Every structure is written in structure tokens, then in C-alpha cells.
Short mmCIF file of C-alpha atoms and ligand atoms in Angstrom, two decimals:
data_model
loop_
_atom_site.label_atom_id
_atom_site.label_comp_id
_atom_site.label_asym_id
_atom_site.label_seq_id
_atom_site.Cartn_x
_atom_site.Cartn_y
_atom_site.Cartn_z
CA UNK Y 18 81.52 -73.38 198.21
CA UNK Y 19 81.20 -69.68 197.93
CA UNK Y 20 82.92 -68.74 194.76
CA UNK Y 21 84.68 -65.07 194.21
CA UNK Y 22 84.64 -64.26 190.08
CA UNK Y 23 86.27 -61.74 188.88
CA UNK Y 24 84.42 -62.19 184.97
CA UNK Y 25 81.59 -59.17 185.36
CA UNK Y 26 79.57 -62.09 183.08
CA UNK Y 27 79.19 -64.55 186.02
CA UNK Y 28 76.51 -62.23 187.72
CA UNK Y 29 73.31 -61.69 187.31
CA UNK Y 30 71.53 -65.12 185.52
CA UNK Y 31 71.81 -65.50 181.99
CA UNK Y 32 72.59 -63.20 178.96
CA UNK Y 33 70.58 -62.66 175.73
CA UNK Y 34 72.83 -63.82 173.36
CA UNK Y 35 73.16 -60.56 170.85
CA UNK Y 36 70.95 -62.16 167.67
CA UNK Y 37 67.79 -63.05 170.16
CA UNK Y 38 68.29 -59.58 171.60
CA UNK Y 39 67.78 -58.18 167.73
CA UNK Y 40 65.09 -60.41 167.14
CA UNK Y 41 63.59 -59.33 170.41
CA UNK Y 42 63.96 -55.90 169.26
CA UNK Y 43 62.69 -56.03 166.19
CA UNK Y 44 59.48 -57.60 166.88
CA UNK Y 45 58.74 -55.20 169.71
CA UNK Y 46 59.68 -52.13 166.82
CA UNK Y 47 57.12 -51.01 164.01
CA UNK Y 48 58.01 -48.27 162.05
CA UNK Y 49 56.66 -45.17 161.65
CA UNK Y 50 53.98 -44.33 159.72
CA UNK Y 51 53.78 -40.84 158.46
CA UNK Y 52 54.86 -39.92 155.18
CA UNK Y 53 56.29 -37.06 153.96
CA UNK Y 54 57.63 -35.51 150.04
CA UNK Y 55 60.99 -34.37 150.00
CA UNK Y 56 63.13 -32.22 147.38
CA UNK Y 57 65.60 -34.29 145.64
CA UNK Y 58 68.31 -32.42 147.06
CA UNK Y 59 67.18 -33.64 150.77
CA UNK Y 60 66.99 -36.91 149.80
CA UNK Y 61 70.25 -38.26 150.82
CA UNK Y 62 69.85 -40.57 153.67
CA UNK Y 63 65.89 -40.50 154.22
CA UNK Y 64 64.11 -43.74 153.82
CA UNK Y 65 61.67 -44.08 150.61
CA UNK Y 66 57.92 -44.45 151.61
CA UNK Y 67 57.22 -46.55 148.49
CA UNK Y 68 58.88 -48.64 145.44
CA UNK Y 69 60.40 -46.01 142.94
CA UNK Y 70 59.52 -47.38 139.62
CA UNK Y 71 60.91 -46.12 135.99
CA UNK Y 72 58.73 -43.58 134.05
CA UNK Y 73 60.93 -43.68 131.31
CA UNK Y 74 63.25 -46.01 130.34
CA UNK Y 75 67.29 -44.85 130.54
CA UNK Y 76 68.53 -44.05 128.64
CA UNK Y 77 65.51 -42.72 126.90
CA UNK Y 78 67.19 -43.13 123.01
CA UNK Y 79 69.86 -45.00 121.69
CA UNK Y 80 72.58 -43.09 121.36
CA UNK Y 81 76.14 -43.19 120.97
CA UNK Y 82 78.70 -43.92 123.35
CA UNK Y 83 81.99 -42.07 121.73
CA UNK Y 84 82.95 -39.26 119.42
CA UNK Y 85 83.52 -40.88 115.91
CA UNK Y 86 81.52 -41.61 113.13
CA UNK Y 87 78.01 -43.50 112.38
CA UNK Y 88 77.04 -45.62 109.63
CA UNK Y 89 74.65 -48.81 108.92
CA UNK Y 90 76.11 -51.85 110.34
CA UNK Y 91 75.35 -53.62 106.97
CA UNK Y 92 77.82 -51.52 105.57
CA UNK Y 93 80.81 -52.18 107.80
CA UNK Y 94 84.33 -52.71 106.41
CA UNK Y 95 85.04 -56.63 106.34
CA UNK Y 96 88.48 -56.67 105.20
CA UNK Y 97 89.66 -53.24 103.93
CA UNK Y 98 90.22 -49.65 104.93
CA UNK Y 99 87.02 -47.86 103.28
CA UNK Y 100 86.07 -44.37 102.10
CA UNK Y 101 82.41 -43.27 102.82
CA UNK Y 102 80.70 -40.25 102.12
CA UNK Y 103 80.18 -37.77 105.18
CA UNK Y 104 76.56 -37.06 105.05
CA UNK Y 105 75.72 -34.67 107.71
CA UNK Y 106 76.59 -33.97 111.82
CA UNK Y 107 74.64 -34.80 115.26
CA UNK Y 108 75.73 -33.25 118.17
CA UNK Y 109 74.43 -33.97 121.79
CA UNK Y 110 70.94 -32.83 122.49
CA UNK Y 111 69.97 -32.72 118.75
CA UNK Y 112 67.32 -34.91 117.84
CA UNK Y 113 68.67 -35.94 113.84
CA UNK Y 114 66.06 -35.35 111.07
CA UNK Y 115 68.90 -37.27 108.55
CA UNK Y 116 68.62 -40.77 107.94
CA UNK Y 117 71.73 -42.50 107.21
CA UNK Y 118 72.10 -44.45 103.61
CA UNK Y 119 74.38 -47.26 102.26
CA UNK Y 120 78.19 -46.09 101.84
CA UNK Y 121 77.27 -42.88 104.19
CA UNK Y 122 78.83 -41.72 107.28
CA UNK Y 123 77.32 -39.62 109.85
CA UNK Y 124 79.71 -37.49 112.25
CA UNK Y 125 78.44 -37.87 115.63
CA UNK Y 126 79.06 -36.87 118.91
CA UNK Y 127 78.82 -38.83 122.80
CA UNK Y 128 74.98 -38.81 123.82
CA UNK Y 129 73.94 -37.34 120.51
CA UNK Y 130 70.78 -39.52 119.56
CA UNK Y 131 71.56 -42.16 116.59
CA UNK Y 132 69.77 -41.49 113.43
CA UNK Y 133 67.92 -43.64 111.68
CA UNK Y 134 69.87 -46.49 109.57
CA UNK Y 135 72.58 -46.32 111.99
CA UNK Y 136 73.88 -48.74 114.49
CA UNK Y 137 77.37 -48.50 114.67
CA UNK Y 138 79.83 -45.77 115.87
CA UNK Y 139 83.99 -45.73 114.81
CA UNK Y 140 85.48 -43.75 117.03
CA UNK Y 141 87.41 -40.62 115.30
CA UNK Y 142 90.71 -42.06 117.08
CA UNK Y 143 90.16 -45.22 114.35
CA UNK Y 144 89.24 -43.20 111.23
CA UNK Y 145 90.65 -40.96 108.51
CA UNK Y 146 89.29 -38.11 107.51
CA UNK Y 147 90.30 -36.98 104.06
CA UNK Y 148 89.69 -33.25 102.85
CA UNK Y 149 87.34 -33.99 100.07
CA UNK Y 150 84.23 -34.69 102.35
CA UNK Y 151 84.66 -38.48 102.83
CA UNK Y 152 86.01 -40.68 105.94
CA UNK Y 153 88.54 -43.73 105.68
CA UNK Y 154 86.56 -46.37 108.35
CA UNK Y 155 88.83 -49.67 109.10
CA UNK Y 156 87.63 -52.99 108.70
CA UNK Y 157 87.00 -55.10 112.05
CA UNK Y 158 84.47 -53.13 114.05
CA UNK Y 159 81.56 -55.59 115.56
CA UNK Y 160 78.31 -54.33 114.47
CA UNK Y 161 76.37 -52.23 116.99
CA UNK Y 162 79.43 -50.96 118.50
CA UNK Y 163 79.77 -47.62 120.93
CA UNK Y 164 76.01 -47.40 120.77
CA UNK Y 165 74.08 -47.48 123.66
CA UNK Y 166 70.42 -48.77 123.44
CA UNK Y 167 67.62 -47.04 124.67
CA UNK Y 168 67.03 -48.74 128.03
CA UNK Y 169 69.99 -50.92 128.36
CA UNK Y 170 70.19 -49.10 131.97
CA UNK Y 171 67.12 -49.04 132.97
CA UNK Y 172 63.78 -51.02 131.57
CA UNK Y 173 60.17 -48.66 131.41
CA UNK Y 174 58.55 -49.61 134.14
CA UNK Y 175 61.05 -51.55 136.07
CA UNK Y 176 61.24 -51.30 140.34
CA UNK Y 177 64.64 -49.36 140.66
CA UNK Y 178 64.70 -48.65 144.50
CA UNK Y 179 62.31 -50.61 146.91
CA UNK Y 180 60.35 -49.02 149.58
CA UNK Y 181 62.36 -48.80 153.05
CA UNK Y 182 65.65 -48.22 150.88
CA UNK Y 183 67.69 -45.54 152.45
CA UNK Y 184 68.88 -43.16 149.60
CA UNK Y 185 72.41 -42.58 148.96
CA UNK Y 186 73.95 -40.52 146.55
CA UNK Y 187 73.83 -42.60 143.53
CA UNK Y 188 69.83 -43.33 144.49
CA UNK Y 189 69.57 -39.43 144.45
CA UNK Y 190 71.30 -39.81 140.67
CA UNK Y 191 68.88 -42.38 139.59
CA UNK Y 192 65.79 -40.29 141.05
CA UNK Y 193 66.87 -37.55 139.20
CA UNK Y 194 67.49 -39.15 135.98
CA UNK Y 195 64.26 -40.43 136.02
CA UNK Y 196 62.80 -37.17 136.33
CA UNK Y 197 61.48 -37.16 139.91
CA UNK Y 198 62.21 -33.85 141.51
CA UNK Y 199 61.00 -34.76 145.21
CA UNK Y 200 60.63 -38.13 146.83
CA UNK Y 201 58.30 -39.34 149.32
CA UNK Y 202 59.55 -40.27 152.38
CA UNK Y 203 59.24 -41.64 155.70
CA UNK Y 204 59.34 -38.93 158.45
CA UNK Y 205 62.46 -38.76 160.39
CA UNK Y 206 62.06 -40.66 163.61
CA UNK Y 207 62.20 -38.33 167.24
CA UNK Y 208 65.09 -39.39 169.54
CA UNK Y 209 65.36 -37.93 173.05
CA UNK Y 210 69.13 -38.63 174.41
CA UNK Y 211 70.27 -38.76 177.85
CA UNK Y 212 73.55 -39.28 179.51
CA UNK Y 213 72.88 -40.05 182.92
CA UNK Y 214 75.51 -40.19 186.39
CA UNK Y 215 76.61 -37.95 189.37
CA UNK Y 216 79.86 -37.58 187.84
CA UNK Y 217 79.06 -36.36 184.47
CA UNK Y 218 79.02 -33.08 183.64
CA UNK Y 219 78.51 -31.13 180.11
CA UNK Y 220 81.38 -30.44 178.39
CA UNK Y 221 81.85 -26.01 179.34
CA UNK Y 222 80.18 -26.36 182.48
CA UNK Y 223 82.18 -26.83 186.17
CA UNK Y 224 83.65 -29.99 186.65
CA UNK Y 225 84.10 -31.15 190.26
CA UNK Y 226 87.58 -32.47 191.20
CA UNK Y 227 85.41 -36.10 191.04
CA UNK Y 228 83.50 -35.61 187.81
CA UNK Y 229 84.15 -36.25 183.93
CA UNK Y 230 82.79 -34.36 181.10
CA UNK Y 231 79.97 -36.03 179.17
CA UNK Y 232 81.20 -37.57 176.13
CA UNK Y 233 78.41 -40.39 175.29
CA UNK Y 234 75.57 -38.00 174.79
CA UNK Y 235 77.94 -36.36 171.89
CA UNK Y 236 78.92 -39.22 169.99
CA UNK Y 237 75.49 -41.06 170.18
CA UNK Y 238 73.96 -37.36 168.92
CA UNK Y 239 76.36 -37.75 166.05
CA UNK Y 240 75.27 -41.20 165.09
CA UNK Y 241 71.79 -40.74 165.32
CA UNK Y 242 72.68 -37.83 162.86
CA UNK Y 243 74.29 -39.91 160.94
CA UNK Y 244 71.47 -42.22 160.54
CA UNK Y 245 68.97 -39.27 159.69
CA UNK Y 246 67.17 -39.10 163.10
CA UNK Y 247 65.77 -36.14 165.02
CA UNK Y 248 67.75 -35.83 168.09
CA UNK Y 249 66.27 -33.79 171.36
CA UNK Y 250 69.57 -33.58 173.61
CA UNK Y 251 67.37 -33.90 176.82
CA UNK Y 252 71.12 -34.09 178.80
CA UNK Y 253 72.23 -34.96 182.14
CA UNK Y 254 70.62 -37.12 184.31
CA UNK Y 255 71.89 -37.60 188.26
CA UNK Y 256 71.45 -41.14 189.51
CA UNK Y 257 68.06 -40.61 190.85
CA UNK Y 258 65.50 -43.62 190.11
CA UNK Y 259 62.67 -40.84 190.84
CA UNK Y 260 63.89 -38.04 188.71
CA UNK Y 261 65.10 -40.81 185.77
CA UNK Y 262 61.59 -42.19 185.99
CA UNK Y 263 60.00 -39.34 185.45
CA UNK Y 264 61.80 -37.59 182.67
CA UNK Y 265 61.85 -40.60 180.50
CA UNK Y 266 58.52 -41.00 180.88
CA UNK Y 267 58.29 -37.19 179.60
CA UNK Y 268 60.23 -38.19 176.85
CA UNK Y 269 58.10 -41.17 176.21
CA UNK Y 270 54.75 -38.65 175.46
CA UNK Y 271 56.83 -36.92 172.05
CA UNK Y 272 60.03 -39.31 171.21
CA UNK Y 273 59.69 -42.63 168.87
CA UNK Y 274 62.79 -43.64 170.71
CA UNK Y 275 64.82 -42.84 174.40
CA UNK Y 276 68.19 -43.72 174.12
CA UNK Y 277 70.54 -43.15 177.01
CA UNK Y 278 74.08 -43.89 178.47
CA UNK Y 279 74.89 -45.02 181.73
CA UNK Y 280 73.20 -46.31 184.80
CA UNK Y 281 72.14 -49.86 183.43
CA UNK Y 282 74.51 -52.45 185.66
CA UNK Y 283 74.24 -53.80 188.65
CA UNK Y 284 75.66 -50.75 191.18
CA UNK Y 285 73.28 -49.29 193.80
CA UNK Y 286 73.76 -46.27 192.07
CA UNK Y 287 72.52 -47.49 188.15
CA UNK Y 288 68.91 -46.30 188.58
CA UNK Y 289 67.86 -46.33 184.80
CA UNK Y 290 66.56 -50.24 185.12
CA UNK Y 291 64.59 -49.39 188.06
CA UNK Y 292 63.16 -46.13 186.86
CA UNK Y 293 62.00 -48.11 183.48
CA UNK Y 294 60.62 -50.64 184.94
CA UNK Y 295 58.63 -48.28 187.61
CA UNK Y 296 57.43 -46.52 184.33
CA UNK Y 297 57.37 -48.92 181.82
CA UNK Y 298 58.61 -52.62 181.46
CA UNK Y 299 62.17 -53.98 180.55
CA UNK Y 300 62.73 -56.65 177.84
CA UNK Y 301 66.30 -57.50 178.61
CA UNK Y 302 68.79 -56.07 180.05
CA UNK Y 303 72.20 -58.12 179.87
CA UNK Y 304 73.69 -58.81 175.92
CA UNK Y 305 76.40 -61.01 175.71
CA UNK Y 306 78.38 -58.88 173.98
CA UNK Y 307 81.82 -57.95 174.82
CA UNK Y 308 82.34 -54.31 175.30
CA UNK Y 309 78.86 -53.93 176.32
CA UNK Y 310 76.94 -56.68 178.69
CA UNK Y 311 74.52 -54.53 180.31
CA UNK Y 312 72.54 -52.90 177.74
CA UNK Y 313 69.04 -52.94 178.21
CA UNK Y 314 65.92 -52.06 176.44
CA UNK Y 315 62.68 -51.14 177.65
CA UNK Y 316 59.06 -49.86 176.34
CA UNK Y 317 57.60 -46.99 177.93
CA UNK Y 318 53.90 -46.65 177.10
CA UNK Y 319 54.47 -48.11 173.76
CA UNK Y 320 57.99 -46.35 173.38
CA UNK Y 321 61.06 -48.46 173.01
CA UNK Y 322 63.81 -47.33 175.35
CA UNK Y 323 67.35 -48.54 174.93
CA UNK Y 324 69.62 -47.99 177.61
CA UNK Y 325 73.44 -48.24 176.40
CA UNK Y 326 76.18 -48.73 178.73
CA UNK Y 327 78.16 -45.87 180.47
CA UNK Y 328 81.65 -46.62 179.16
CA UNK Y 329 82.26 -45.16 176.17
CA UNK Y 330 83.91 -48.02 173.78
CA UNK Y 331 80.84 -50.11 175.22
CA UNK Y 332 78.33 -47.61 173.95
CA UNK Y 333 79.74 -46.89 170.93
CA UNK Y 334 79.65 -50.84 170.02
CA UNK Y 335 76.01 -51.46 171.31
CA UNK Y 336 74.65 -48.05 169.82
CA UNK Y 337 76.27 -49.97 166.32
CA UNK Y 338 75.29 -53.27 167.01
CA UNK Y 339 71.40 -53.09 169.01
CA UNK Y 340 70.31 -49.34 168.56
CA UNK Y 341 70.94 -48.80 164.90
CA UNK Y 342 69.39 -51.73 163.71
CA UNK Y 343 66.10 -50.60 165.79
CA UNK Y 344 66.63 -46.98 164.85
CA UNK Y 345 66.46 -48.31 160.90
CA UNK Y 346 63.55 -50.72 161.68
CA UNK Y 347 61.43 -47.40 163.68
CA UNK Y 348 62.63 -45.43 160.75
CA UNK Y 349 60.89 -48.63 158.21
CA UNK Y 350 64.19 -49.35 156.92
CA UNK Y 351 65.20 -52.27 155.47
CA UNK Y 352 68.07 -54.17 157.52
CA UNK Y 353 71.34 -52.84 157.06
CA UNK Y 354 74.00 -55.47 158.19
CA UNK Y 355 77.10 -53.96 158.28
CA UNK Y 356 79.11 -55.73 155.79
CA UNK Y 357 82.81 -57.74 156.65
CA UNK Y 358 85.81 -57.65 155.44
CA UNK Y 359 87.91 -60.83 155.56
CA UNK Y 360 91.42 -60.06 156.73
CA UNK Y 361 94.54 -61.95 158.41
CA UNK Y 362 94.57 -61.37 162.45
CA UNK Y 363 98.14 -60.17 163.21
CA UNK Y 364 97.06 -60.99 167.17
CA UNK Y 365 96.48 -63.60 169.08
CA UNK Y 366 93.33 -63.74 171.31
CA UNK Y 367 91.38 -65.72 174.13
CA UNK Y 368 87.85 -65.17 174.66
CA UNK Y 369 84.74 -66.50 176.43
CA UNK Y 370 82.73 -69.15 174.54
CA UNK Y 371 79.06 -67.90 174.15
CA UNK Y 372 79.31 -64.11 173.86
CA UNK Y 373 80.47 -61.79 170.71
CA UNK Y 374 83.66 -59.77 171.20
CA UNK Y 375 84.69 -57.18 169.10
CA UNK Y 376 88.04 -56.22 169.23
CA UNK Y 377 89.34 -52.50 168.12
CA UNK Y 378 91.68 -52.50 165.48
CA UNK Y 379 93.76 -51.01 162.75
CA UNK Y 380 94.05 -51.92 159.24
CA UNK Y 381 97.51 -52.40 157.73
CA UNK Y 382 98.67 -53.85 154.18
CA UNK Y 383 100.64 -57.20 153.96
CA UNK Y 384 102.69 -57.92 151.24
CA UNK Y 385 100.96 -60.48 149.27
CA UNK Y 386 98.40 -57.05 148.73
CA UNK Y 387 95.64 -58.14 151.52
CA UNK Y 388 95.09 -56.31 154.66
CA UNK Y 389 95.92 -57.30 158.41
CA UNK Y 390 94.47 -56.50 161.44
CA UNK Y 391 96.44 -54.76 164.40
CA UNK Y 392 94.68 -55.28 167.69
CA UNK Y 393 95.05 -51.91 169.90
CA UNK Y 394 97.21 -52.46 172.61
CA UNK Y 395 94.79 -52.04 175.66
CA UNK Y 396 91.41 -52.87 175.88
CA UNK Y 397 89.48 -50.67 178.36
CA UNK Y 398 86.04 -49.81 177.45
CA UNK Y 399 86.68 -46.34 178.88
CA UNK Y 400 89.08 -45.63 176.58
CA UNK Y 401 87.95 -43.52 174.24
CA UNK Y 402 91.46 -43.29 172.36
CA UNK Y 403 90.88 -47.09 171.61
CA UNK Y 404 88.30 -45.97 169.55
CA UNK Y 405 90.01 -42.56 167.59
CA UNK Y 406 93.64 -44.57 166.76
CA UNK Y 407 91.17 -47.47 165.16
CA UNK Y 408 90.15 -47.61 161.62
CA UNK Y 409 87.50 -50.49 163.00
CA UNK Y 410 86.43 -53.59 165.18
CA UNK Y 411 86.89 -57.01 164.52
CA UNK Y 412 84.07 -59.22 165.28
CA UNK Y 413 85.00 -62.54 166.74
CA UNK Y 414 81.36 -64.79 167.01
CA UNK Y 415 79.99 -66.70 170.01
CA UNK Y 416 81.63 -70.16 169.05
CA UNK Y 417 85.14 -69.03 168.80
CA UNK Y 418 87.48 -69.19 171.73
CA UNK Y 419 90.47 -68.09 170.19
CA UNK Y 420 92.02 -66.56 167.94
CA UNK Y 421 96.11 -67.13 166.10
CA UNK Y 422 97.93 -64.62 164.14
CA UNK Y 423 97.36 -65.41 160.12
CA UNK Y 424 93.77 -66.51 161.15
CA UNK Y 425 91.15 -64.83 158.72
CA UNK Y 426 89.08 -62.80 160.90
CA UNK Y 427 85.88 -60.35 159.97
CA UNK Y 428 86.81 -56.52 160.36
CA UNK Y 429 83.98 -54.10 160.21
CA UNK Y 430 85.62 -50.48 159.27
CA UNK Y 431 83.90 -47.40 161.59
CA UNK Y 432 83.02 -46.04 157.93
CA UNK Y 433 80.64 -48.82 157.44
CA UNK Y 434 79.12 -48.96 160.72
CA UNK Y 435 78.24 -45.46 160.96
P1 AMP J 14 77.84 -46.75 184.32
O1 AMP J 14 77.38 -47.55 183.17
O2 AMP J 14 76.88 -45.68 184.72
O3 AMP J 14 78.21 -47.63 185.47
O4 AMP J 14 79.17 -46.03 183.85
C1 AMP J 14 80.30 -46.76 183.49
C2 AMP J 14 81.47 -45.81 183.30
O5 AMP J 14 81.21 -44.97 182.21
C3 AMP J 14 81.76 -44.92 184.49
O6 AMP J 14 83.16 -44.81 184.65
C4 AMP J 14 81.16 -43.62 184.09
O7 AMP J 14 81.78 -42.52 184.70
C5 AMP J 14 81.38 -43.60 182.57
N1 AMP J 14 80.36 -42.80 181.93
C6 AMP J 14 79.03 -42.89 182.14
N2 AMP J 14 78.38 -42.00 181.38
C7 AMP J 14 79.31 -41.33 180.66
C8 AMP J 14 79.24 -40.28 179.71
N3 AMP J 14 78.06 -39.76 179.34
N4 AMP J 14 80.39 -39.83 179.17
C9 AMP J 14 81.58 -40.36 179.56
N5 AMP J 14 81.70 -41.36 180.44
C10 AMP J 14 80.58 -41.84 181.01
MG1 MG J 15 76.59 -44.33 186.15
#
């Protein structure tokens, strides 16, 4: 019996589920090869070429941790307030030619190096000081206090940031403490972007009465930003297997990667399959992965191409969840799951067994001092104000069907993703 379905997943044989499309990904992916040295202060977000080991250890001298005072630690006060004699001063970024001696105090200051003899610091909150050049130290302080040992941080020698480790700001803090003043890098990978469809036009140019201004090629050019690509905005392509053949095959001869929006279901007018495969050859080209299912990817003489979905909530969650993943991997970055955060549902939801939803929502504190999730009201992929009012998506996994209000559910906040 003929059979009318109204579930877009029914068509079209089966689905790769969304972890064999990865895998597929990432074996057809290697990175790129080139290396290149960067200043320190362009270091944020480019991946490291090789492990970053110590040259010196950090801190480089033991040195104290407070303002106060300095004296042996054989000395300290055991059960009595108790003068000693104030021998001499060390202030930051003075290396002390004093050694300290038994009943002496030194007056010290935060990061000034320790001098010889001594190992603890009082803090000048806990002491007297009394005019006639000696200092009332209390009894209790644990030897070795407020100092801080040369290399307690960091060990000489020791691997502080492996190779495909994208730098962030504290990696750029390290570097620097360390002494490096340029990094070597990987080179940023090329990305040519295309929108492609009749009805899209760029945003300041004349829209038909039947057309919509481009809005994928935007965002995706913002995310590849993000992730430290070089983006060529190659623009608008009309639904033309012949013409879509050819310029991707163009942008096959300089690009690492094609990424484009639009054109990859099953309509007479999605050419961008076709034109791949008349090019190149196509690896998959149906996730299951709800928004998203037909997302495709593709290698053009040697060049991946991933072809994200039209709508824009679809290609904003399969640029997230297939094309970052392969843009870190061509960039010879390590893996970069995005990492969950376990809060209550407050929605109820029914979903397909076998594919991975993710569900837009916003964040909102509960009393007990955890966080729920608030499910947007409507869930159109085309609705790009789905995606602004959210603070993030909430992944629900293959197995589950369903989900209850006070369930525990894994929310992935845009700021993590991207
Ligand atoms: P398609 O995947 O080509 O079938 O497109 C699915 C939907 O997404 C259609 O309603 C398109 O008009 C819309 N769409 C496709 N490309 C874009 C784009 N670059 N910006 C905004 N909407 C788009
Ligand atoms: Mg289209």
C-alpha cells in the first residue's frame, strides 16, 4: 500500500547517523601542513605547530607571596609574640645580596626574591613593628609560609601546551611568561563560502517581490572567523547544476575547504549534490540530525566540500556540529567537543528514535541555585529569531524519545559552540 509521510526523514534510504558522519569526516580530513611563526600578540586562536615546552622553570626564584616580613623558619615563634631584629629590605625585582641570620627579620615585598636563610614570610597585617628597629612576629605561622618556590608553577623542561592546541588567552600568558615572543603556527586554513538559490539575494542589492536576503553566507563567515579561518566570500550561487559545478570546482584549485548553504535536498531545484558529484564525489549526504538532515559533504579533487542546509537554524547547527569539527581537524587541531551543561528541562518533548535533536533554548535560574532550560516556543528552522532570543541548544541523543519537565538534559550555550 502506497504510503503518504509527512516526516521529511522517511525519504531518501537511510541516514548517517551524526558520529559515523564525523568519523567519516575525519578520516577523509588531514590537516594542513605549512607552518608559520607568529608574534605573541597574534597568537590568540591559531593552532601551535609543535609541543611548547618550559625554558625556564616559573616561577624562576622563590619568592614571596605577600608584603610582610622574612625570617628562617628555624626561628619561628612557637608559643609567644617575639621581637626580632630588622636586618635590611627587598623589594620586587631586587635580587638580595643579604643573607638572613638567627633572630633577624627581613622586610620584604610580593615577588621580591627570598634571600638566603629565609623561608618564611609574616604578613605585615600579623606583625608589630616597634620604633626601635625591631618587629613583634606571632607565634603559629607554619614554616615555609607565603613563599612561593621556584617552579611550583611550572617544572624546567615540562610540555605546557601540546601541538594542535588552539591558543587562548591564558596560553598567550603562559607563552609569554616563558619568554617566547612569537609562536609557530599552523597556517590558517582557506575557506571559499557560497550561499546558493534563485531567491537569495545579498543583503543592499534589489530584492524581487519573491526573493530573501542572504543571511547564511554572513553568519557562517562569522564562524569561520571565529574559528581563525581565511574566508573568500565567493557569494551567490543560482540553482544551476552547470554554473555550481563549475565554480566549486574553481574554488577547489585555491580553498582547503568549500562550504556552502542551500541546494542539498531532494527538490528539482537543489543542484549542489549533482554539481559535486559531476565534479567530484559525495560521501554522504543525509545526517540524522534534527534541524539539519540533508547536509552533505563531498571531495573535489582532494578538497573536502561540505554542503550545509539552506534554512538558517539548520545551518547554524550543522556548521557547529559537522563543519567545525573538520574545520579544526584541516586546521590540525586537536578535537574540541563542545562541553555540556547538565540542567533541569522545564519542557516536555517527543522525538524520533535514531536521530539527534537539538532543541533551542534559554537558560533560566531555579531556586534550589541550578539552571533550567526554556524551550523556544516554535521550532522552524527558518527562524532565525529562534536562534537570537536563545542563550543555546539542548542536545537530546539518538536513544531518547522523550523528554519530561525536571528531566536533566545537556545544554550547550552558543558561547561554547562558537
Ligand atoms: P534549500 O536548502 O536550498 O532548499 O533552502 C531551504 C530554505 O532556506 C529555503 O526557504 C531557502 O529560501 C532558505 N535559504 C537558502 N539559502 C539561504 C540563505 N543563504 N540565507 C537565508 N535563507 C536561505
Ligand atoms: Mg535552495
Amino acid at each position: 500500500m502506497a504510503q503518504l509521510s509527512d516526516d521529511c526523514f522517511a525519504f531518501g534510504g537511510p541516514m548517517q547517523p551524526i558520529d559515523e558522519a564525523a568519523a567519516l569526516i575525519a578520516s577523509k580530513l588531514s590537516a594542513v601542513e605549512e607552518i608559520e611563526t607568529v608574534p605573541l600578540a597574534q597568537a590568540d586562536g591559531r593552532v601551535l605547530a609543535k609541543d611548547m615546552r618550559a625554558p625556564l622553570a616559573l616561577p624562576p626564584f622563590t619568592n614571596s607571596a605577600v608584603d610582610g616580613y622574612a625570617v628562617r623558619g628555624a626561628d619561628l615563634p612557637q608559643t609567644a609574640e617575639t621581637a626580632f631584629a630588622l636586618a635590611g629590605r627587598v623589594q620586587a625585582g631586587m635580587a638580595p645580596d643579604m643573607s638572613v641570620l638567627s633572630g633577624e627579620t627581613i622586610r620584604i615585598f610580593t615577588g621580591a626574591p627570598m634571600p638566603d636563610g629565609a623561608d618564611t614570610v609574616f604578613m605585615q597585617e600579623d606583625v608589630r613593628v616597634d620604633g626601635a628597629g625591631s618587629v613583634l612576629l606571632p607565634p603559629g605561622l607554619k614554616r615555609g609560609a607565603n613563599v612561593r618556590p621556584a617552579g611550583e608553577d611550572i617544572a624546567l623542561g615540562e610540555t605546557v601546551l601540546p601541538a594542535g592546541h588552539r591558543m587562548r588567552p591564558q596560553d598567550v600568558a603562559l607563552a609569554a611568561a616563558l619568554g617566547f615572543a612569537d609562536v609557530e603556527v599552523r597556517r590558517r586554513i582557506r575557506v571559499a563560502v557560497f550561499s546558493t538559490g534563485d531567491e537569495i539575494v545579498a543583503p543592499g542589492g534589489m530584492r524581487g517581490p519573491a526573493q530573501l536576503f542572504d543571511s547564511n553566507r554572513f553568519m557562517l563567515m562569522a564562524m569561520l572567523a571565529r574559528l581563525g579561518c581565511e574566508t573568500m566570500d565567493l557569494g551567490i550561487l543560482a540553482d544551476d547544476r552547470d554554473l555550481i559545478a563549475g565554480r566549486l570546482s574553481d574554488a577547489a584549485s585555491t580553498h582547503d575547504l568549500i562550504l556552502t548553504s542551500g541546494g542539498v535536498s531532494t527538490g528539482e531545484a537543489d543542484c549542489v549534490r549533482a554539481a559535486v558529484e559531476s565534479v567530484g564525489s559525495l560521501v554522504f549526504w543525509r545526517v540524522a540530525i534534527k534541524p539539519g538532515r540533508p547536509v552533505a559533504m563531498g571531495v573535489i579533487r582532494g578538497v573536502p566540500l561540505i554542503g550545509l542546509p539552506g534554512n538558517p537554524v539548520a545551518s547554524f547547527v550543522t556548521f557547529v556540529h559537522i563543519a567545525r569539527p573538520a574545520i579544526l581537524a584541516l586546521a590540525g587541531a586537536r578535537p574540541q567537543p563542545a562541553i555540556p551543561t547538565a540542567v533541569r528541562a522545564a519542557f516536555s518533548y517527543r522525538k524520533k528514535l535514531g536521530r539527534r535533536e537539538y532543541v533551542r533554548a534559554s537558560l533560566r535560574a531555579t531556586d534550589d541555585g541550578g539552571f533550567e532550560a526554556m524551550k523556544f516556543p516554535r521550532e522552524g528552522a527558518g527562524l532565525l529569531s529562534s536562534l537570537v532570543a536563545t542563550d543555546g541548544i539542548v542536545e537530546l541523543g539518538e536513544q531518547t524519545t522523550r523528554v519530561e519537565p525536571g528531566e536533566i538534559v545537556r545544554f550547550l550555550a552558543y558561547s561554547s559552540l562558537i
